[in-house]
Coordinates of C-alpha atoms and ligand atoms in Angstrom, one line a residue:
X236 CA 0.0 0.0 0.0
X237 CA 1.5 3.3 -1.1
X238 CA 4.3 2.1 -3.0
X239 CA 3.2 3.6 -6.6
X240 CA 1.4 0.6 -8.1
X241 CA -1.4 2.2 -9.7
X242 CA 0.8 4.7 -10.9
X243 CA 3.0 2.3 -12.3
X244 CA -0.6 0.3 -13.7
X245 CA -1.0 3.6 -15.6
X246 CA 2.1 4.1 -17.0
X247 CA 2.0 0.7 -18.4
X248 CA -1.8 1.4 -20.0
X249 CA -3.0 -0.8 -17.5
X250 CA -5.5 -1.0 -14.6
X251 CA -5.7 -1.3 -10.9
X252 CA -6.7 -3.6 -8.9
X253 CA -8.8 -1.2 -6.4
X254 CA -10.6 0.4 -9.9
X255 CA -11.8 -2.8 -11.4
X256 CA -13.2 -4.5 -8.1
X257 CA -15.0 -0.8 -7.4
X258 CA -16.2 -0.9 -10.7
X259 CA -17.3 -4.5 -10.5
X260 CA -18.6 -4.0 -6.7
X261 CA -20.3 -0.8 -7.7
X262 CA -18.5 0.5 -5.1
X263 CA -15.8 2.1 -3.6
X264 CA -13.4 -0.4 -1.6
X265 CA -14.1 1.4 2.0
X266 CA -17.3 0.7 1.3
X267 CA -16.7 -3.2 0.9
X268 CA -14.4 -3.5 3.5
X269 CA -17.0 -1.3 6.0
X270 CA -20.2 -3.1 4.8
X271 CA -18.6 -6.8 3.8
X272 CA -15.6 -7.0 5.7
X273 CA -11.8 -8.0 3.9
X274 CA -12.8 -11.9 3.3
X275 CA -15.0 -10.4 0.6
X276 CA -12.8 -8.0 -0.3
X277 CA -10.1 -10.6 -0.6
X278 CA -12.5 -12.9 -2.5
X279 CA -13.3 -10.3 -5.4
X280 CA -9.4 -9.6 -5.6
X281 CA -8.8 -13.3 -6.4
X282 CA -11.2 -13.6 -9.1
X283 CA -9.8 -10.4 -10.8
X284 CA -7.1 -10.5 -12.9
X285 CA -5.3 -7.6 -12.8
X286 CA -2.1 -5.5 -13.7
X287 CA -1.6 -4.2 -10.3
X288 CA -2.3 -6.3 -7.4
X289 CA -3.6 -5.0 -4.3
X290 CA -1.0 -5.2 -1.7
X291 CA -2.7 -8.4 -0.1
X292 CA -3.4 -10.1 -3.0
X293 CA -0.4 -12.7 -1.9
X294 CA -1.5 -13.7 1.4
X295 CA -4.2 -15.5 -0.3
X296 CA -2.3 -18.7 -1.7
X297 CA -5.2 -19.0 -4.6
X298 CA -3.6 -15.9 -5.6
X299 CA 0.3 -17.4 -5.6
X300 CA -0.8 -20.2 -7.3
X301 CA -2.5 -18.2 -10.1
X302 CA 0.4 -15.5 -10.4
X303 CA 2.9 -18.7 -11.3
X304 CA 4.0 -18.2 -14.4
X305 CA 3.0 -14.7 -14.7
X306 CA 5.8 -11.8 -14.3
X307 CA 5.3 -11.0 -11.3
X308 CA 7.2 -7.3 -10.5
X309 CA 7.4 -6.3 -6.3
X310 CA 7.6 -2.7 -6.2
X311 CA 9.6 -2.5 -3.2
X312 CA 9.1 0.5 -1.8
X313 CA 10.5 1.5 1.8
X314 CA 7.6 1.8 5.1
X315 CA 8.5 5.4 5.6
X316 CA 7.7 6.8 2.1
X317 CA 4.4 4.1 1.7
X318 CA 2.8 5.2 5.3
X319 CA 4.0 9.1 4.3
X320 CA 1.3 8.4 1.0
X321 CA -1.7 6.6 2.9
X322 CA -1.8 8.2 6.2
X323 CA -4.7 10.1 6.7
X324 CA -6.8 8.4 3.5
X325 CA -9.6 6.6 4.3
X326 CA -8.0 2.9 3.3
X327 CA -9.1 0.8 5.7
X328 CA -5.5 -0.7 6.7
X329 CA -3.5 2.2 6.9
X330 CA -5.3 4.0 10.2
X331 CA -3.2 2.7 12.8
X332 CA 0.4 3.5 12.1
X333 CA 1.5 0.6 13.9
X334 CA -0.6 -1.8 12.4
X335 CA 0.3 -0.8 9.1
X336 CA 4.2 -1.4 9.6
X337 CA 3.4 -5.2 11.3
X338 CA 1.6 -5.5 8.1
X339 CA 4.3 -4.4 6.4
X340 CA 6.9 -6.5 7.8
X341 CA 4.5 -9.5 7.4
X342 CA 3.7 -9.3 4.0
X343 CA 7.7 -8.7 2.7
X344 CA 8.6 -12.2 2.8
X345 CA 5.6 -13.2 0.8
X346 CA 6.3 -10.3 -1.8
X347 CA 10.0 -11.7 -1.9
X348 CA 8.4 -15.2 -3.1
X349 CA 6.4 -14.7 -5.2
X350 CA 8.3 -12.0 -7.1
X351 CA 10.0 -12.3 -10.3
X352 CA 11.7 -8.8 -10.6
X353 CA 12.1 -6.4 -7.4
X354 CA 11.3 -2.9 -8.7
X355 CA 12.1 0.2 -6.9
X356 CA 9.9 2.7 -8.6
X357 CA 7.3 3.1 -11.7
X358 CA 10.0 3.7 -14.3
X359 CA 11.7 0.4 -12.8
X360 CA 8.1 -1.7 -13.2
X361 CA 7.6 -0.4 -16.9
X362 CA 11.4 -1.8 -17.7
X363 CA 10.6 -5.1 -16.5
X364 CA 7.2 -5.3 -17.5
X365 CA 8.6 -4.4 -21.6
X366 CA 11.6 -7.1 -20.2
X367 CA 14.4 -4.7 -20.7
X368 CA 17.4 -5.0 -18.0
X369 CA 19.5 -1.9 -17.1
X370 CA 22.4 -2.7 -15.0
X371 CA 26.1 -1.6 -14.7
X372 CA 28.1 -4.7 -15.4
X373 CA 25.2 -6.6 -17.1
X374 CA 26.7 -8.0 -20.0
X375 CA 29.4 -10.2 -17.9
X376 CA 26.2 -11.9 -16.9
X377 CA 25.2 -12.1 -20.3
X378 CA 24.8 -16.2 -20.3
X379 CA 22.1 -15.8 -17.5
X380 CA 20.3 -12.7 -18.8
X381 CA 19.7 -14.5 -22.1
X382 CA 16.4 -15.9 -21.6
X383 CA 15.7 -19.6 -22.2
X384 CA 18.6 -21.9 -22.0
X385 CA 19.0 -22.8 -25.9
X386 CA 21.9 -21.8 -28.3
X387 CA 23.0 -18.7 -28.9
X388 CA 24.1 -16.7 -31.9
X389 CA 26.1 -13.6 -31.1
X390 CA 26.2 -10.6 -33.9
X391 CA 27.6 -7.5 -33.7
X392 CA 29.7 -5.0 -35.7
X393 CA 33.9 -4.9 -35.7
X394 CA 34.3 -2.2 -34.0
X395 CA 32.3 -3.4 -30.9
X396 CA 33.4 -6.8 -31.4
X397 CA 36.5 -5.6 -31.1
X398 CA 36.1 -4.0 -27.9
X399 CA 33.4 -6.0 -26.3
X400 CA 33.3 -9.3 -28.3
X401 CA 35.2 -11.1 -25.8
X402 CA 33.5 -10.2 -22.4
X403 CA 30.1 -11.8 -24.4
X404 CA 31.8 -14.1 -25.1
X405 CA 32.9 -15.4 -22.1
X406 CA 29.8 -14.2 -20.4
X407 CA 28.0 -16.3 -23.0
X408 CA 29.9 -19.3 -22.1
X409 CA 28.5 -22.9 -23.3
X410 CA 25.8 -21.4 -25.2
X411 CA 27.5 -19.3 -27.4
X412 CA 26.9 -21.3 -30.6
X413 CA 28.0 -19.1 -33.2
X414 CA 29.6 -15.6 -34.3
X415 CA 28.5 -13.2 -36.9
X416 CA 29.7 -10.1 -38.0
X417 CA 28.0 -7.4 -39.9
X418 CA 29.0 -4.1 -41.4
X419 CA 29.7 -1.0 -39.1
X420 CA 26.8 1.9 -39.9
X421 CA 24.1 1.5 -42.0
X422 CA 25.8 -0.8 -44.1
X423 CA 24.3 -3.5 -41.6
X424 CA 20.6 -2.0 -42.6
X425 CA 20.6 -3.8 -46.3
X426 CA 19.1 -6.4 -47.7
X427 CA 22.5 -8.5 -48.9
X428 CA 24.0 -7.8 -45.5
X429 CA 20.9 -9.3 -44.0
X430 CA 20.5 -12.8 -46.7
X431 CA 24.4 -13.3 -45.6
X432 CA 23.2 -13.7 -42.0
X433 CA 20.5 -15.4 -42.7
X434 CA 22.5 -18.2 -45.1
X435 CA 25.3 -17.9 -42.1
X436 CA 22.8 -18.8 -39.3
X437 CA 22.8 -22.4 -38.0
X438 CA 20.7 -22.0 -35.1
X439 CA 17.4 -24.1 -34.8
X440 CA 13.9 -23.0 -33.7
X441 CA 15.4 -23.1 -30.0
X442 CA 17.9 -20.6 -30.9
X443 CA 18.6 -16.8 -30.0
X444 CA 19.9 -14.4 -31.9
X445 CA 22.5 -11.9 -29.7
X446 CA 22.4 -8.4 -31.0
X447 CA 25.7 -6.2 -29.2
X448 CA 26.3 -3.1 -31.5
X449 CA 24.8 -0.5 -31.9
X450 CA 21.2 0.7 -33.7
X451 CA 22.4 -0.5 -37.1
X452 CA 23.3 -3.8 -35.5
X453 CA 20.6 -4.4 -33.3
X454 CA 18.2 -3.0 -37.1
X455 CA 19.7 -5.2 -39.0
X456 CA 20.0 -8.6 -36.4
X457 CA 16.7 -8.4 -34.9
X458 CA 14.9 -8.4 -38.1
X459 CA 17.0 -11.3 -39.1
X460 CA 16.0 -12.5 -35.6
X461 CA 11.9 -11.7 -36.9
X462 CA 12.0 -13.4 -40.3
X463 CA 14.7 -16.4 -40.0
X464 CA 12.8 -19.5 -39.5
X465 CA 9.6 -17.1 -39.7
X466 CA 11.1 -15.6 -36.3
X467 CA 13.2 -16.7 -33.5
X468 CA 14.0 -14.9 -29.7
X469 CA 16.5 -12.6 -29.9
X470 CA 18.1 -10.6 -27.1
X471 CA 19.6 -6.5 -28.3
X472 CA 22.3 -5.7 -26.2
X473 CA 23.0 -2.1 -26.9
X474 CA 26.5 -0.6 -26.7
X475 CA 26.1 2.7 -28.2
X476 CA 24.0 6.0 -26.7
X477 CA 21.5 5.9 -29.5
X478 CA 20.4 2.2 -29.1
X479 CA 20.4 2.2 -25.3
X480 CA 17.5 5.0 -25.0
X481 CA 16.1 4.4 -28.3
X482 CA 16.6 1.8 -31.1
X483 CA 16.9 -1.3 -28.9
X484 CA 13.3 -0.6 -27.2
X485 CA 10.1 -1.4 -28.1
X486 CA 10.6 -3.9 -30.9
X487 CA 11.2 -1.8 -34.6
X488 CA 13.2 -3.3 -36.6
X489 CA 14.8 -2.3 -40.3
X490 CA 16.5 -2.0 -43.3
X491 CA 17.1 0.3 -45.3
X492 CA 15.9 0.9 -49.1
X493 CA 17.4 3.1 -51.7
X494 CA 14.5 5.0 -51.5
X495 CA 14.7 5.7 -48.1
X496 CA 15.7 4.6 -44.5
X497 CA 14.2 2.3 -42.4
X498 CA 11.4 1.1 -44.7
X499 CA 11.3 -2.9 -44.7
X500 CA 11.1 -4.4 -41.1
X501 CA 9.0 -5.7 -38.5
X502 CA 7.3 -5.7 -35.1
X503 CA 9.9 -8.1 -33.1
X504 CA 9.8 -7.5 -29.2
X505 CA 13.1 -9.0 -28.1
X506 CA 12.7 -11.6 -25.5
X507 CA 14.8 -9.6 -23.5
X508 CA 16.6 -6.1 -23.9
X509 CA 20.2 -5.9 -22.0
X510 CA 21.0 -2.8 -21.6
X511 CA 24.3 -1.8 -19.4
X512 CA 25.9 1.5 -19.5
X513 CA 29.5 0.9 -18.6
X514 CA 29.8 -0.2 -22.3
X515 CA 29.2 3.4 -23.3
X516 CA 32.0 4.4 -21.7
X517 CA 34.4 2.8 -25.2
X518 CA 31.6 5.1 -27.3
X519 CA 33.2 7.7 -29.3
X520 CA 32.6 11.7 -28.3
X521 CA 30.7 11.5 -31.6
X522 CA 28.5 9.1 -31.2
X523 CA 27.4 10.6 -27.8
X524 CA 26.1 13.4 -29.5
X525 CA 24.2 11.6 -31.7
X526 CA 22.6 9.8 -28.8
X527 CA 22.2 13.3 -26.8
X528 CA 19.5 14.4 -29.6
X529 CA 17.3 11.4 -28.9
X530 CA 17.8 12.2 -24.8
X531 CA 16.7 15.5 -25.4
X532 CA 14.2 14.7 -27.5
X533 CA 12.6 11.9 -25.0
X534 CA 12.8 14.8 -21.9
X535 CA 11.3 17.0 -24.2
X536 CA 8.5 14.7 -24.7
X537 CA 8.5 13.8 -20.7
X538 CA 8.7 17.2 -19.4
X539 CA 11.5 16.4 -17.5
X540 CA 14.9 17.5 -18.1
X541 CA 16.5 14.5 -18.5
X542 CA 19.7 15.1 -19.9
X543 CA 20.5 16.4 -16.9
X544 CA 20.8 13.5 -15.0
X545 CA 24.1 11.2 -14.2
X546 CA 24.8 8.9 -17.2
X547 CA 23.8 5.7 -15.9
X548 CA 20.5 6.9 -14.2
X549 CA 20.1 9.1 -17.9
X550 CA 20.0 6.2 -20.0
X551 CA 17.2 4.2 -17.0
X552 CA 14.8 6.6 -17.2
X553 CA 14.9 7.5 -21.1
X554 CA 15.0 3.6 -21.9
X555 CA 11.7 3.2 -19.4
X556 CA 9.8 6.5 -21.0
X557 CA 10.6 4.8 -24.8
X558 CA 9.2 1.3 -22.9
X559 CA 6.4 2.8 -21.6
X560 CA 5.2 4.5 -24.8
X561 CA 5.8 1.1 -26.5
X562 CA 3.8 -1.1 -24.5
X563 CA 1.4 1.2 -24.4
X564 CA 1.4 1.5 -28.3
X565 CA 3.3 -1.3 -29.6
X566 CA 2.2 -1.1 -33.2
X567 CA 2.1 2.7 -33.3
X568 CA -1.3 3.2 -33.9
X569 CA -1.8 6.2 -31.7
X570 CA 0.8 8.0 -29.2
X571 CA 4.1 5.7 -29.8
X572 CA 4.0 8.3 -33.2
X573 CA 4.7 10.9 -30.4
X574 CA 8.5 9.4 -30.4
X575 CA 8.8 11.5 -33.9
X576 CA 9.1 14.9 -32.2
X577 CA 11.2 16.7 -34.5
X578 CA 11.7 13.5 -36.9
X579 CA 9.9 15.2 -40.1
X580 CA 11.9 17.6 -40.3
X581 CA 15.1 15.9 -39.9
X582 CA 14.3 13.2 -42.0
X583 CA 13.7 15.3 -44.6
X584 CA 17.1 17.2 -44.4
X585 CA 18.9 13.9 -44.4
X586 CA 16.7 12.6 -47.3
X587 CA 18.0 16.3 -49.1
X588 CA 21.5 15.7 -48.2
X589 CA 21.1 12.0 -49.8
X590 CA 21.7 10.9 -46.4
X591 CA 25.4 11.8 -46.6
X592 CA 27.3 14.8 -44.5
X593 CA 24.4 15.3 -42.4
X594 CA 23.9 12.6 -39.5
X595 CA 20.7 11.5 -37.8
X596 CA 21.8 13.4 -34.6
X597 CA 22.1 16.9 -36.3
X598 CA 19.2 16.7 -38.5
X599 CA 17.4 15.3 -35.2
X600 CA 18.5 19.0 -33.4
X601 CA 17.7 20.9 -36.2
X602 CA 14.0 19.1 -36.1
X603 CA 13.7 19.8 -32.5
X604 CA 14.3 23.3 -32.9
X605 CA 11.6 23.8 -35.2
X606 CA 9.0 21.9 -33.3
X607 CA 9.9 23.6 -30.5
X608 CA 9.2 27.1 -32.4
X609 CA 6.3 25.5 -33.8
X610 CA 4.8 24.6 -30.3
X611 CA 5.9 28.5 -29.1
X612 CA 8.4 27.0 -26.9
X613 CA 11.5 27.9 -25.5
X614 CA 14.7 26.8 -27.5
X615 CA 17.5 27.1 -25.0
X616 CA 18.1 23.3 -24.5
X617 CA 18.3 22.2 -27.5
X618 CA 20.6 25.1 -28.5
X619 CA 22.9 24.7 -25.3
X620 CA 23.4 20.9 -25.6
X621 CA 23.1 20.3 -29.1
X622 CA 24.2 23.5 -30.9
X623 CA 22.3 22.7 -34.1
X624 CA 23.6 24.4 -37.2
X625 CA 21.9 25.1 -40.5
X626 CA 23.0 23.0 -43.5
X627 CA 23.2 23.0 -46.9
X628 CA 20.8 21.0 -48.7
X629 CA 18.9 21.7 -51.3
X630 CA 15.3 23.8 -49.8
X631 CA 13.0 22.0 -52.9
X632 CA 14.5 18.9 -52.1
X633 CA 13.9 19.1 -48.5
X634 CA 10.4 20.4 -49.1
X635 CA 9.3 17.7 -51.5
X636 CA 10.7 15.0 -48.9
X637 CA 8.7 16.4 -45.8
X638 CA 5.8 16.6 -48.4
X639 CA 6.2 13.2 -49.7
X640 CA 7.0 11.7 -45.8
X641 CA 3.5 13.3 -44.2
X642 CA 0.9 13.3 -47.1
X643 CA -0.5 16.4 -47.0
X644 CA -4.0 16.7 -46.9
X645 CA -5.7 20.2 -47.7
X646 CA -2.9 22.3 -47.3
X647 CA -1.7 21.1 -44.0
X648 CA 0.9 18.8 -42.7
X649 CA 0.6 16.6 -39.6
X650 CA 3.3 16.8 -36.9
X651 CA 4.2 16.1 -33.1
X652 CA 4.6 19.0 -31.2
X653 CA 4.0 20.1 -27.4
X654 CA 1.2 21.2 -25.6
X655 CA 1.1 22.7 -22.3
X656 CA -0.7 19.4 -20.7
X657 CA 2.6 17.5 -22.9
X658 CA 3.0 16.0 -26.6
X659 CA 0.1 15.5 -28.6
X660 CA 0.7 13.6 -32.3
X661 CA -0.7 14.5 -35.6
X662 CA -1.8 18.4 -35.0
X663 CA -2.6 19.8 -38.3
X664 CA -0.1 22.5 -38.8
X665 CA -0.6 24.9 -41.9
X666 CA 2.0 24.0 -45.0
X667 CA 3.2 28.0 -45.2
X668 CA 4.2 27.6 -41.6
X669 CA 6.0 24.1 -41.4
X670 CA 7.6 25.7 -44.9
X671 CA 8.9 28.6 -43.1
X672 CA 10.4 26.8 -40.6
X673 CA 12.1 24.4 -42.8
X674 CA 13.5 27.1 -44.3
X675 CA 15.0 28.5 -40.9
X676 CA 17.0 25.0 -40.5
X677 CA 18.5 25.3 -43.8
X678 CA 21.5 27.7 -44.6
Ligands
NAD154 N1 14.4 0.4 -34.3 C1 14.3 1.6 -33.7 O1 13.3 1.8 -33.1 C2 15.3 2.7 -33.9 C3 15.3 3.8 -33.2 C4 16.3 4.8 -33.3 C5 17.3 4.5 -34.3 N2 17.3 3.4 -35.0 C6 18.4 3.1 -35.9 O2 19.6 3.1 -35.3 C7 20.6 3.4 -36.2 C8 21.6 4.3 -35.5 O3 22.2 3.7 -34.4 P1 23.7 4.0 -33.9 O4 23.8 5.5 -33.9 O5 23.9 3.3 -32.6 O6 24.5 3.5 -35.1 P2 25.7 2.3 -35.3 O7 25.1 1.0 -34.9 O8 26.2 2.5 -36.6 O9 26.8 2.7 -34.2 C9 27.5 3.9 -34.4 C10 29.0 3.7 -34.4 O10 29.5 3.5 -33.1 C11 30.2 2.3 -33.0 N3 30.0 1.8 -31.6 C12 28.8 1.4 -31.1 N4 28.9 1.1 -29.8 C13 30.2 1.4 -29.4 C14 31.0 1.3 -28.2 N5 30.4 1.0 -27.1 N6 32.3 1.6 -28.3 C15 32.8 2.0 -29.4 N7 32.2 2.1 -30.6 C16 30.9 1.8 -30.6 C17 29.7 1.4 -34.1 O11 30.6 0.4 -34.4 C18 29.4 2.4 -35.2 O12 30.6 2.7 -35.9 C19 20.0 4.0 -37.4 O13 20.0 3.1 -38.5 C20 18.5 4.2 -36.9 O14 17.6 4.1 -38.0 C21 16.3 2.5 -34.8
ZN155 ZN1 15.9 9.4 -34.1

């Protein structure tokens, strides 16, 4: 009780335990426990199946037995801060203080037993509920954080494997079945690159594909991973700043097409993301950068600033804000397209600059800029941290691109920008506008 669940319910698009009984009781639970007592309270808990269990859900062992092979996340949460929430409410167990700490203390070894994953706050329960591990020193534990216990089949680029190829494979130990290398960049992203790996691969049906690179690798693998045997598991393990708070998350994967990037994939949630920080610390200063656009972007989008905060911690809560959005959208049929913020624009100053000269990062800062001017925000951040310049490319070019990329429809184009309640998707913003501030990105 007072630990965050039904926060943590929420952020995951889920429900609460409490809401659905009320609205099944047709009323509120002080009611049920005042007029029925908890043994009926307890009762309509069991039968409900639920994405946030009421904190005594456990103590009935119906309720253990059901929760077997279901994750089962303990959002561990100390007495002091839990009481600090539910004194004073009108909860039924939290009105003697010293009740509710015995209570407390009673339930924790229950919790511990029945829990898959220990959690220490929401962002921590929407990581492990989209199964994505962030943890300093994770990928020496590689061979247990591979889920399953089949053979694995590690890819990754020459410059990681370089660096980090031999750590996984250690960590990977008996399992490791097989090695794979694939081009550095989007060289990965094509489609010969991908039938290589696919002829190359030997594993069977009970096989996992091993993705450690970064976005281009874990592109390129992971939809090897979706089509090879018409899908396998596959496990991302991220190494650059760019793939640990963005590509590795949610499930995209891609290749790229002449006429554009990222345009043949699939939907593929990994059976598992690893995600551990230390490797960025091997990570080029360029390559940060490029990751910095996407951290600024996701704060943006979470009203929070982020990029702020101590690396490690940085790449936790932008990893669980993509997670979150993802679960909550996983085929981007609504608010996932949120992600995008400033991604019109700079794909279509890459697509003018033939995607050559101009990386993702800097056409990503130049696209924030202008949906931040679009939204009548301030533009301070992105200008401090990112210091986007104008570029040459051609302005038709870049136009017809944007044009081409959104489908205009009666003169206006559709973008992500922010509110002042946060990010809403596909606002109809007037052509001569977006124009005139794709003009202001180019030089
Ligand atoms: N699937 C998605 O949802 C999604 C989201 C965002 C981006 N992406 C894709 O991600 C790609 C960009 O990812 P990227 O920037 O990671 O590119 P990348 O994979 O090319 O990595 C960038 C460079 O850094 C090197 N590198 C990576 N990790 C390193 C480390 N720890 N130490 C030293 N060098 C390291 C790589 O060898 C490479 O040369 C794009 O193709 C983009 O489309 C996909
Ligand atoms: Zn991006």
């Amino acid at each position: 009780m007072g630990a965050g669940k039904s926060t943590a319910a929420r952020e995951l698009g889920g429900i609460d335990a409490d809401d659905l009984i009320e609205s099944t009781a047709g009323k509120p639970v002080a009611e049920i426990f005042r007029e029925e007592g908890e043994a009926v309270f307890r009762a309509l808990e069991e039968q409900t199946i639920v994405a946030a269990l009421g904190g005594g859900a456990v103590t009935s062992p119906a309720v253990r037995d059901a929760l077997g092979d279901t994750l089962t996340i303990w959002l561990d949460v100390d007495v002091d801060t839990c009481w600090a929430r539910v004194r004073g409410s009108d909860r039924p167990l939290a009105q003697d203080e010293a009740a509710f700490r015995r209570l407390y203390d009673e339930r924790r070894a229950l919790y511990a037993e029945v829990a898959d994953v220990v959690a220490r706050d929401a962002h921590d329960v929407v990581l492990a509920a989209a199964g994505v591990r962030v943890e300093r020193g994770a990928l020496q534990r590689l061979g247990e954080l591979v889920p399953g216990d089949g053979p694995v089949a590690l890819v990754s680029d020459p410059n990681v494997a370089g660096i980090h190829g031999m750590d996984a494979q250690l960590a990977l130990g008996s399992r490791l079945a097989e090695t794979h290398e694939l081009p550095p960049g989007e060289d990965a992203k094509t489609l010969t690159t991908v039938d290589r790996l696919w002829q190359d691969l030997r594993l069977d049906r009970s096989g996992t594909v091993v993705a450690l690179g970064g976005g281009c690798t874990t592109d390129a693998a992971g939809l090897a991973a979706a089509t090879y045997l018409r899908g396998i598991e596959w496990t991302p393990v991220p190494t650059s700043l760019v793939a640990q708070v963005d590509a590795a998350i949610g499930g995209k994967t891609a290749l790229d097409l002449p006429q554009g990037k990222n345009l043949v994939g699939a939907f593929h949630w990994p059976a598992r993301t690893v995600i551990d920080p230390a490797l960025l610390e091997t990570l080029p200063e360029q390559q940060r950068l490029e990751g910095m656009a996407e951290v600024v972007k996701t704060g943006l989008l979470a009203g929070e600033p982020l990029w702020e905060l101590p690396q490690d911690e940085l790449v936790r809560r932008c990893a669980a804000f993509k997670a979150a959005s993802c679960l909550r959208d996983p085929h981007e049929r609504g608010e996932r397209a949120m992600l995008n913020l400033g991604h019109t624009f700079a794909h279509a100053l890459e697509a003018a600059a033939g995607y050559e000269g101009l990386t993702h990062g800097r056409a990503v800062a130049l696209g924030l800029l202008a949906a931040l001017r679009l939204s009548g925000r301030d533009t301070s951040v992105v200008e401090d941290l990112l210091r986007p310049q104008p570029v040459r490319v051609d302005r038709e070019r870049a136009w017809e691109a944007m044009h081409r990329d959104k489908k205009a429809r009666g003169g206006e184009l559709r973008l992500v920008l922010l509110g002042d309640d946060g990010p809403r998707w596909d606002v109809a913003v007037p052509e001569a506008d977006v124009r005139r501030e794709l003009d202001r990105l180019i030089a």
